[in-house]
Amino acid sequence: MKRRPLGSTGLDVSELGFGASPLGAVYGAFAEPDGIDAVHAALDLGICFFDVSPYYGATLAETVLGKALRGVERSGYVLATKVGRYGDDEFDFSAERVERSVHESLERLRTDHLDLVQCHDVEFADLDQVVHETLPALRKLQDAGLVRAVGVTGYPLGALHHVAARSPVDTVMSYCQYTLQNRQLARRRPDFERAGAAVVNAAPLAMGALTERGPAPWHPAPAPVLERCAAAAALCRARGADIARLAVQFAVSTGGFASTVVGTSSAREVRRLVEWTAQPLDEELLRAVQECLAPVLDRGWANGRPENQYSEEQP
């Protein structure tokens, strides 16, 4: 597993990151021992970047990940979690809650420091508060040695850039914005890097839309997007291929990101993901899938507060 520098943080992360949201049963029930085995398989195969949040499973994901990492040499992995979002409609980006949240995460994750703490889904926040209160609170925790790097996450790239351009952050993470169907994050990557932030890509499978199984009923993408994704999956199937493999290979090998985070709670799935990243991209299949998805290329959805839906051209 190749490693890449996480911007100027001094941290190196695996090109494939372990998304721990499934350890919170976000995508359905799982057996805790299986989730722990998945973490151990990831470590054995060279994955060293783990991304979690107290929001995932109402702190369950952090708790399970903490158990899985118990006894593992702390220098052997990069641990990222988040602050600000604690439920579907529960947000608190105040300095007091940020500090308390970090201490709670330290306890659940059984560690004395967090490598990266990110403001979670900033599009649901008052962005001025994030810039002037949340991020400064995290920098104080960084000065105290509890946090090594500070970042922001979310879906709308304009909102993320609005924050990153006004208050230095070490990382920016977005999801479903660099996939076979959506390339917007790669186009904005130079803007974030000029602001001093390393870019992490998440959800290259478009939250299930680019898989054989398909998306859950709650998926927010417009119907034409999901229909085209299903057609692309059928195209791959007809050629004896798995669209998920193509999607992961494409995101990891072409995006130029510090890491691409994929969620899993299965050791078998971890092994398959690592195997895929070591295989060459099928360029002919990629071209066929790109043609299929061309009518819905870069189509997304609105997310968060209306005032945070900055256009992609707006700084």
mmCIF file of C-alpha atoms in Angstrom:
data_model
loop_
_atom_site.group_PDB
_atom_site.id
_atom_site.type_symbol
_atom_site.label_atom_id
_atom_site.label_comp_id
_atom_site.label_asym_id
_atom_site.label_seq_id
_atom_site.Cartn_x
_atom_site.Cartn_y
_atom_site.Cartn_z
ATOM 1 C CA MET A 1 0.000 0.000 0.000
ATOM 2 C CA LYS A 2 1.544 3.274 -1.122
ATOM 3 C CA ARG A 3 1.742 6.183 1.296
ATOM 4 C CA ARG A 4 1.428 9.847 0.504
ATOM 5 C CA PRO A 5 2.145 12.982 2.539
ATOM 6 C CA LEU A 6 -0.911 14.574 4.130
ATOM 7 C CA GLY A 7 -0.026 18.060 2.963
ATOM 8 C CA SER A 8 2.306 19.880 5.326
ATOM 9 C CA THR A 9 1.120 18.069 8.473
ATOM 10 C CA GLY A 10 4.187 15.826 8.668
ATOM 11 C CA LEU A 11 1.882 12.793 8.512
ATOM 12 C CA ASP A 12 1.983 10.122 5.813
ATOM 13 C CA VAL A 13 -1.249 8.329 4.988
ATOM 14 C CA SER A 14 -2.066 5.243 2.946
ATOM 15 C CA GLU A 15 -3.483 5.940 -0.503
ATOM 16 C CA LEU A 16 -6.517 3.930 0.584
ATOM 17 C CA GLY A 17 -8.109 5.023 3.849
ATOM 18 C CA PHE A 18 -10.381 3.016 6.163
ATOM 19 C CA GLY A 19 -13.754 4.719 6.554
ATOM 20 C CA ALA A 20 -15.117 3.603 9.910
ATOM 21 C CA SER A 21 -18.743 4.709 9.546
ATOM 22 C CA PRO A 22 -19.889 1.085 8.982
ATOM 23 C CA LEU A 23 -18.492 0.290 12.444
ATOM 24 C CA GLY A 24 -21.375 2.425 13.684
ATOM 25 C CA ALA A 25 -23.905 0.273 11.794
ATOM 26 C CA VAL A 26 -24.594 3.232 9.499
ATOM 27 C CA TYR A 27 -25.150 0.899 6.528
ATOM 28 C CA GLY A 28 -26.786 -1.928 8.459
ATOM 29 C CA ALA A 29 -26.116 -4.271 11.339
ATOM 30 C CA PHE A 30 -22.732 -5.941 11.697
ATOM 31 C CA ALA A 31 -21.008 -8.180 14.222
ATOM 32 C CA GLU A 32 -18.499 -6.251 16.320
ATOM 33 C CA PRO A 33 -15.820 -8.972 16.057
ATOM 34 C CA ASP A 34 -16.090 -8.753 12.262
ATOM 35 C CA GLY A 35 -15.541 -5.013 12.397
ATOM 36 C CA ILE A 36 -12.492 -5.469 14.612
ATOM 37 C CA ASP A 37 -11.155 -8.105 12.219
ATOM 38 C CA ALA A 38 -11.606 -5.618 9.362
ATOM 39 C CA VAL A 39 -9.454 -3.053 11.162
ATOM 40 C CA HIS A 40 -6.750 -5.647 11.841
ATOM 41 C CA ALA A 41 -6.838 -6.795 8.197
ATOM 42 C CA ALA A 42 -6.423 -3.194 7.078
ATOM 43 C CA LEU A 43 -3.382 -2.728 9.303
ATOM 44 C CA ASP A 44 -1.860 -5.996 8.107
ATOM 45 C CA LEU A 45 -2.284 -4.924 4.479
ATOM 46 C CA GLY A 46 -0.691 -1.504 4.928
ATOM 47 C CA ILE A 47 -3.721 0.742 5.434
ATOM 48 C CA CYS A 48 -2.714 3.233 8.103
ATOM 49 C CA PHE A 49 -5.329 6.004 7.783
ATOM 50 C CA PHE A 50 -8.541 5.571 9.804
ATOM 51 C CA ASP A 51 -11.377 8.103 9.611
ATOM 52 C CA VAL A 52 -14.257 8.113 12.094
ATOM 53 C CA SER A 53 -16.700 10.466 13.836
ATOM 54 C CA PRO A 54 -18.812 10.524 17.005
ATOM 55 C CA TYR A 55 -21.783 10.966 14.657
ATOM 56 C CA TYR A 56 -21.370 7.473 13.198
ATOM 57 C CA GLY A 57 -23.692 5.232 15.149
ATOM 58 C CA ALA A 58 -24.038 7.743 18.002
ATOM 59 C CA THR A 59 -20.401 7.147 19.096
ATOM 60 C CA LEU A 60 -20.519 3.362 18.371
ATOM 61 C CA ALA A 61 -18.003 3.592 15.515
ATOM 62 C CA GLU A 62 -15.438 5.368 17.693
ATOM 63 C CA THR A 63 -15.946 2.831 20.463
ATOM 64 C CA VAL A 64 -15.468 -0.177 18.175
ATOM 65 C CA LEU A 65 -12.476 1.399 16.436
ATOM 66 C CA GLY A 66 -10.915 2.123 19.826
ATOM 67 C CA LYS A 67 -11.279 -1.531 20.773
ATOM 68 C CA ALA A 68 -9.790 -2.644 17.464
ATOM 69 C CA LEU A 69 -6.740 -0.395 17.831
ATOM 70 C CA ARG A 70 -6.091 -1.405 21.415
ATOM 71 C CA GLY A 71 -2.525 -2.668 21.742
ATOM 72 C CA VAL A 72 -1.499 -1.482 18.271
ATOM 73 C CA GLU A 73 1.656 0.627 18.215
ATOM 74 C CA ARG A 74 0.355 4.226 18.147
ATOM 75 C CA SER A 75 2.909 5.367 15.574
ATOM 76 C CA GLY A 76 1.627 2.700 13.194
ATOM 77 C CA TYR A 77 -1.571 4.478 12.198
ATOM 78 C CA VAL A 78 -3.014 7.935 11.523
ATOM 79 C CA LEU A 79 -6.265 8.512 13.399
ATOM 80 C CA ALA A 80 -8.805 11.088 12.243
ATOM 81 C CA THR A 81 -12.110 11.970 13.861
ATOM 82 C CA LYS A 82 -14.521 14.882 13.782
ATOM 83 C CA VAL A 83 -16.405 17.459 15.838
ATOM 84 C CA GLY A 84 -19.565 19.479 15.339
ATOM 85 C CA ARG A 85 -22.058 16.867 14.181
ATOM 86 C CA TYR A 86 -23.562 14.398 16.651
ATOM 87 C CA GLY A 87 -26.877 13.347 15.073
ATOM 88 C CA ASP A 88 -28.914 13.692 11.892
ATOM 89 C CA ASP A 89 -30.093 17.112 13.056
ATOM 90 C CA GLU A 90 -27.741 17.677 15.982
ATOM 91 C CA PHE A 91 -24.967 20.187 15.397
ATOM 92 C CA ASP A 92 -22.861 22.160 17.849
ATOM 93 C CA PHE A 93 -19.745 23.964 16.630
ATOM 94 C CA SER A 94 -19.214 26.004 19.797
ATOM 95 C CA ALA A 95 -15.742 26.134 21.341
ATOM 96 C CA GLU A 96 -16.982 24.541 24.558
ATOM 97 C CA ARG A 97 -18.548 21.567 22.736
ATOM 98 C CA VAL A 98 -15.500 21.158 20.491
ATOM 99 C CA GLU A 99 -13.176 20.844 23.469
ATOM 100 C CA ARG A 100 -15.499 18.414 25.238
ATOM 101 C CA SER A 101 -15.958 16.401 22.049
ATOM 102 C CA VAL A 102 -12.213 15.964 21.549
ATOM 103 C CA HIS A 103 -11.757 14.712 25.111
ATOM 104 C CA GLU A 104 -14.678 12.299 24.684
ATOM 105 C CA SER A 105 -13.184 10.970 21.433
ATOM 106 C CA LEU A 106 -9.793 10.518 23.068
ATOM 107 C CA GLU A 107 -11.436 8.335 25.711
ATOM 108 C CA ARG A 108 -13.482 6.259 23.262
ATOM 109 C CA LEU A 109 -10.535 5.799 20.907
ATOM 110 C CA ARG A 110 -8.204 4.959 23.810
ATOM 111 C CA THR A 111 -5.436 7.313 22.786
ATOM 112 C CA ASP A 112 -3.640 10.352 24.186
ATOM 113 C CA HIS A 113 -3.762 12.336 20.940
ATOM 114 C CA LEU A 114 -5.671 12.566 17.680
ATOM 115 C CA ASP A 115 -3.717 12.963 14.453
ATOM 116 C CA LEU A 116 -6.486 14.878 12.677
ATOM 117 C CA VAL A 117 -9.694 16.482 13.954
ATOM 118 C CA GLN A 118 -12.148 17.795 11.366
ATOM 119 C CA CYS A 119 -15.187 20.043 11.576
ATOM 120 C CA HIS A 120 -17.898 17.664 10.387
ATOM 121 C CA ASP A 121 -20.244 18.747 7.566
ATOM 122 C CA VAL A 122 -19.632 22.475 7.845
ATOM 123 C CA GLU A 123 -22.422 23.233 5.364
ATOM 124 C CA PHE A 124 -24.847 22.746 8.276
ATOM 125 C CA ALA A 125 -23.018 25.321 10.400
ATOM 126 C CA ASP A 126 -22.734 29.074 10.590
ATOM 127 C CA LEU A 127 -19.534 29.348 8.554
ATOM 128 C CA ASP A 128 -18.477 32.491 10.399
ATOM 129 C CA GLN A 129 -18.660 30.515 13.640
ATOM 130 C CA VAL A 130 -16.531 27.756 12.105
ATOM 131 C CA VAL A 131 -13.911 30.293 11.018
ATOM 132 C CA HIS A 132 -13.854 32.448 14.152
ATOM 133 C CA GLU A 133 -14.722 29.991 16.940
ATOM 134 C CA THR A 134 -14.551 26.299 15.991
ATOM 135 C CA LEU A 135 -11.218 26.248 14.190
ATOM 136 C CA PRO A 136 -9.468 28.489 16.769
ATOM 137 C CA ALA A 137 -10.705 26.143 19.506
ATOM 138 C CA LEU A 138 -9.147 23.209 17.668
ATOM 139 C CA ARG A 139 -5.884 25.119 17.241
ATOM 140 C CA LYS A 140 -5.755 25.607 21.023
ATOM 141 C CA LEU A 141 -6.105 21.854 21.456
ATOM 142 C CA GLN A 142 -3.354 21.463 18.897
ATOM 143 C CA ASP A 143 -1.128 23.767 20.941
ATOM 144 C CA ALA A 144 -1.884 21.573 23.963
ATOM 145 C CA GLY A 145 -0.641 18.492 22.101
ATOM 146 C CA LEU A 146 -4.005 16.738 21.919
ATOM 147 C CA VAL A 147 -4.451 17.290 18.183
ATOM 148 C CA ARG A 148 -1.806 17.186 15.458
ATOM 149 C CA ALA A 149 -3.753 18.614 12.503
ATOM 150 C CA VAL A 150 -7.057 20.391 11.881
ATOM 151 C CA GLY A 151 -9.440 20.097 8.942
ATOM 152 C CA VAL A 152 -12.961 20.511 7.591
ATOM 153 C CA THR A 153 -15.345 18.110 5.872
ATOM 154 C CA GLY A 154 -18.552 18.464 3.919
ATOM 155 C CA TYR A 155 -20.273 18.008 0.582
ATOM 156 C CA PRO A 156 -20.558 21.465 -1.084
ATOM 157 C CA LEU A 157 -17.094 22.392 -2.321
ATOM 158 C CA GLY A 158 -17.899 26.096 -2.363
ATOM 159 C CA ALA A 159 -18.640 26.058 1.374
ATOM 160 C CA LEU A 160 -15.448 24.150 2.097
ATOM 161 C CA HIS A 161 -13.387 26.621 0.102
ATOM 162 C CA HIS A 162 -15.169 29.551 1.753
ATOM 163 C CA VAL A 163 -13.869 28.281 5.104
ATOM 164 C CA ALA A 164 -10.407 27.221 3.930
ATOM 165 C CA ALA A 165 -9.782 30.598 2.275
ATOM 166 C CA ARG A 166 -10.619 32.471 5.487
ATOM 167 C CA SER A 167 -9.002 30.343 8.160
ATOM 168 C CA PRO A 168 -6.025 28.080 7.453
ATOM 169 C CA VAL A 169 -6.855 24.394 7.665
ATOM 170 C CA ASP A 170 -4.530 21.447 7.194
ATOM 171 C CA THR A 171 -6.994 19.220 5.347
ATOM 172 C CA VAL A 172 -10.245 19.266 3.410
ATOM 173 C CA MET A 173 -12.340 16.132 2.952
ATOM 174 C CA SER A 174 -15.349 15.795 0.682
ATOM 175 C CA TYR A 175 -17.426 12.791 -0.322
ATOM 176 C CA CYS A 176 -19.064 11.697 -3.582
ATOM 177 C CA GLN A 177 -17.254 14.556 -5.334
ATOM 178 C CA TYR A 178 -14.633 12.468 -7.097
ATOM 179 C CA THR A 179 -16.165 9.358 -8.598
ATOM 180 C CA LEU A 180 -16.774 7.905 -12.039
ATOM 181 C CA GLN A 181 -19.826 10.189 -12.171
ATOM 182 C CA ASN A 182 -18.520 13.366 -10.514
ATOM 183 C CA ARG A 183 -15.058 14.927 -10.973
ATOM 184 C CA GLN A 184 -15.538 18.262 -9.250
ATOM 185 C CA LEU A 185 -13.182 17.667 -6.326
ATOM 186 C CA ALA A 186 -10.190 17.200 -8.633
ATOM 187 C CA ARG A 187 -10.930 20.508 -10.342
ATOM 188 C CA ARG A 188 -11.056 22.290 -6.985
ATOM 189 C CA ARG A 189 -8.020 20.514 -5.538
ATOM 190 C CA PRO A 190 -5.556 23.244 -6.691
ATOM 191 C CA ASP A 191 -7.694 25.898 -4.957
ATOM 192 C CA PHE A 192 -7.587 23.999 -1.662
ATOM 193 C CA GLU A 193 -3.890 23.290 -1.985
ATOM 194 C CA ARG A 194 -3.180 26.983 -2.631
ATOM 195 C CA ALA A 195 -5.010 27.656 0.635
ATOM 196 C CA GLY A 196 -2.600 25.231 2.331
ATOM 197 C CA ALA A 197 -4.946 22.244 2.682
ATOM 198 C CA ALA A 198 -4.309 18.658 1.660
ATOM 199 C CA VAL A 199 -7.352 17.075 0.007
ATOM 200 C CA VAL A 200 -8.887 13.751 1.028
ATOM 201 C CA ASN A 201 -11.501 12.067 -1.131
ATOM 202 C CA ALA A 202 -14.242 9.934 0.428
ATOM 203 C CA ALA A 203 -17.001 7.671 -0.894
ATOM 204 C CA PRO A 204 -15.619 6.814 -4.362
ATOM 205 C CA LEU A 205 -18.493 4.323 -4.664
ATOM 206 C CA ALA A 206 -20.906 7.277 -4.438
ATOM 207 C CA MET A 207 -22.541 5.905 -1.283
ATOM 208 C CA GLY A 208 -23.478 2.682 -3.035
ATOM 209 C CA ALA A 209 -24.645 4.130 -6.362
ATOM 210 C CA LEU A 210 -21.560 2.728 -8.095
ATOM 211 C CA THR A 211 -21.949 -0.839 -6.865
ATOM 212 C CA GLU A 212 -23.741 -3.991 -8.019
ATOM 213 C CA ARG A 213 -26.131 -3.717 -5.064
ATOM 214 C CA GLY A 214 -26.997 -0.109 -5.815
ATOM 215 C CA PRO A 215 -27.870 2.748 -3.455
ATOM 216 C CA ALA A 216 -30.114 2.763 -0.418
ATOM 217 C CA PRO A 217 -33.573 4.326 -0.828
ATOM 218 C CA TRP A 218 -32.427 7.431 1.083
ATOM 219 C CA HIS A 219 -29.692 8.285 -1.427
ATOM 220 C CA PRO A 220 -29.942 12.038 -2.160
ATOM 221 C CA ALA A 221 -28.792 11.996 -5.792
ATOM 222 C CA PRO A 222 -31.374 12.932 -8.458
ATOM 223 C CA ALA A 223 -33.150 10.015 -10.113
ATOM 224 C CA PRO A 224 -31.429 10.477 -13.520
ATOM 225 C CA VAL A 225 -28.033 10.164 -11.822
ATOM 226 C CA LEU A 226 -28.981 6.946 -10.050
ATOM 227 C CA GLU A 227 -30.498 5.541 -13.253
ATOM 228 C CA ARG A 228 -27.298 6.198 -15.200
ATOM 229 C CA CYS A 229 -25.184 4.701 -12.423
ATOM 230 C CA ALA A 230 -27.344 1.561 -12.552
ATOM 231 C CA ALA A 231 -26.884 1.449 -16.322
ATOM 232 C CA ALA A 232 -23.120 1.757 -15.909
ATOM 233 C CA ALA A 233 -23.140 -1.101 -13.393
ATOM 234 C CA ALA A 234 -25.099 -3.236 -15.858
ATOM 235 C CA LEU A 235 -22.604 -2.365 -18.595
ATOM 236 C CA CYS A 236 -19.727 -3.568 -16.399
ATOM 237 C CA ARG A 237 -21.633 -6.712 -15.460
ATOM 238 C CA ALA A 238 -22.205 -7.540 -19.139
ATOM 239 C CA ARG A 239 -18.444 -7.332 -19.673
ATOM 240 C CA GLY A 240 -17.688 -9.579 -16.714
ATOM 241 C CA ALA A 241 -16.497 -6.689 -14.550
ATOM 242 C CA ASP A 242 -17.510 -5.102 -11.250
ATOM 243 C CA ILE A 243 -18.204 -1.378 -11.371
ATOM 244 C CA ALA A 244 -17.039 -1.026 -7.762
ATOM 245 C CA ARG A 245 -13.561 -2.222 -8.731
ATOM 246 C CA LEU A 246 -13.396 0.286 -11.586
ATOM 247 C CA ALA A 247 -14.673 3.064 -9.309
ATOM 248 C CA VAL A 248 -12.070 2.416 -6.599
ATOM 249 C CA GLN A 249 -9.213 2.049 -9.076
ATOM 250 C CA PHE A 250 -10.227 5.241 -10.855
ATOM 251 C CA ALA A 251 -10.433 7.313 -7.676
ATOM 252 C CA VAL A 252 -7.177 6.071 -6.157
ATOM 253 C CA SER A 253 -5.052 6.193 -9.313
ATOM 254 C CA THR A 254 -6.249 9.379 -11.029
ATOM 255 C CA GLY A 255 -7.413 11.901 -8.427
ATOM 256 C CA GLY A 256 -4.074 12.985 -6.982
ATOM 257 C CA PHE A 257 -5.493 13.070 -3.441
ATOM 258 C CA ALA A 258 -3.609 12.363 -0.237
ATOM 259 C CA SER A 259 -5.957 9.434 0.417
ATOM 260 C CA THR A 260 -9.237 7.972 -0.781
ATOM 261 C CA VAL A 261 -11.438 6.766 2.079
ATOM 262 C CA VAL A 262 -13.751 3.788 1.617
ATOM 263 C CA GLY A 263 -16.105 2.606 4.344
ATOM 264 C CA THR A 264 -16.137 -1.069 5.343
ATOM 265 C CA SER A 265 -16.670 -3.390 8.306
ATOM 266 C CA SER A 266 -15.536 -6.601 6.593
ATOM 267 C CA ALA A 267 -12.041 -8.084 6.460
ATOM 268 C CA ARG A 268 -12.948 -9.771 3.174
ATOM 269 C CA GLU A 269 -13.934 -6.418 1.713
ATOM 270 C CA VAL A 270 -10.709 -4.813 2.960
ATOM 271 C CA ARG A 271 -8.661 -7.495 1.222
ATOM 272 C CA ARG A 272 -10.635 -7.018 -1.969
ATOM 273 C CA LEU A 273 -10.159 -3.236 -1.910
ATOM 274 C CA VAL A 274 -6.409 -3.560 -1.442
ATOM 275 C CA GLU A 275 -6.220 -6.132 -4.240
ATOM 276 C CA TRP A 276 -8.123 -3.814 -6.563
ATOM 277 C CA THR A 277 -5.805 -0.872 -5.935
ATOM 278 C CA ALA A 278 -2.825 -3.003 -6.945
ATOM 279 C CA GLN A 279 -4.402 -3.873 -10.309
ATOM 280 C CA PRO A 280 -4.149 -1.722 -13.451
ATOM 281 C CA LEU A 281 -7.122 0.385 -14.530
ATOM 282 C CA ASP A 282 -9.075 -1.037 -17.481
ATOM 283 C CA GLU A 283 -8.933 1.993 -19.761
ATOM 284 C CA GLU A 284 -11.297 0.542 -22.371
ATOM 285 C CA LEU A 285 -13.959 -0.211 -19.769
ATOM 286 C CA LEU A 286 -13.427 3.206 -18.242
ATOM 287 C CA ARG A 287 -14.129 4.903 -21.564
ATOM 288 C CA ALA A 288 -17.337 2.902 -22.008
ATOM 289 C CA VAL A 289 -18.524 3.785 -18.495
ATOM 290 C CA GLN A 290 -17.648 7.435 -19.018
ATOM 291 C CA GLU A 291 -19.808 7.485 -22.151
ATOM 292 C CA CYS A 292 -22.687 5.962 -20.216
ATOM 293 C CA LEU A 293 -22.390 8.505 -17.412
ATOM 294 C CA ALA A 294 -21.714 11.543 -19.617
ATOM 295 C CA PRO A 295 -25.318 12.852 -19.530
ATOM 296 C CA VAL A 296 -25.147 13.184 -15.721
ATOM 297 C CA LEU A 297 -21.460 14.049 -15.309
ATOM 298 C CA ASP A 298 -20.855 16.247 -12.237
ATOM 299 C CA ARG A 299 -24.538 16.384 -11.261
ATOM 300 C CA GLY A 300 -24.912 16.499 -7.506
ATOM 301 C CA TRP A 301 -27.419 17.764 -4.979
ATOM 302 C CA ALA A 302 -27.889 20.611 -2.503
ATOM 303 C CA ASN A 303 -26.776 19.853 1.040
ATOM 304 C CA GLY A 304 -26.821 21.941 4.198
ATOM 305 C CA ARG A 305 -28.056 25.457 4.862
ATOM 306 C CA PRO A 306 -29.310 27.399 1.835
ATOM 307 C CA GLU A 307 -26.880 30.241 2.530
ATOM 308 C CA ASN A 308 -23.962 27.799 2.321
ATOM 309 C CA GLN A 309 -24.663 26.675 -1.245
ATOM 310 C CA TYR A 310 -21.864 28.703 -2.809
ATOM 311 C CA SER A 311 -21.429 28.285 -6.535
ATOM 312 C CA GLU A 312 -18.282 26.541 -7.694
ATOM 313 C CA GLU A 313 -17.007 29.802 -9.153
ATOM 314 C CA GLN A 314 -17.379 31.743 -5.934
ATOM 315 C CA PRO A 315 -14.207 32.010 -3.818
#
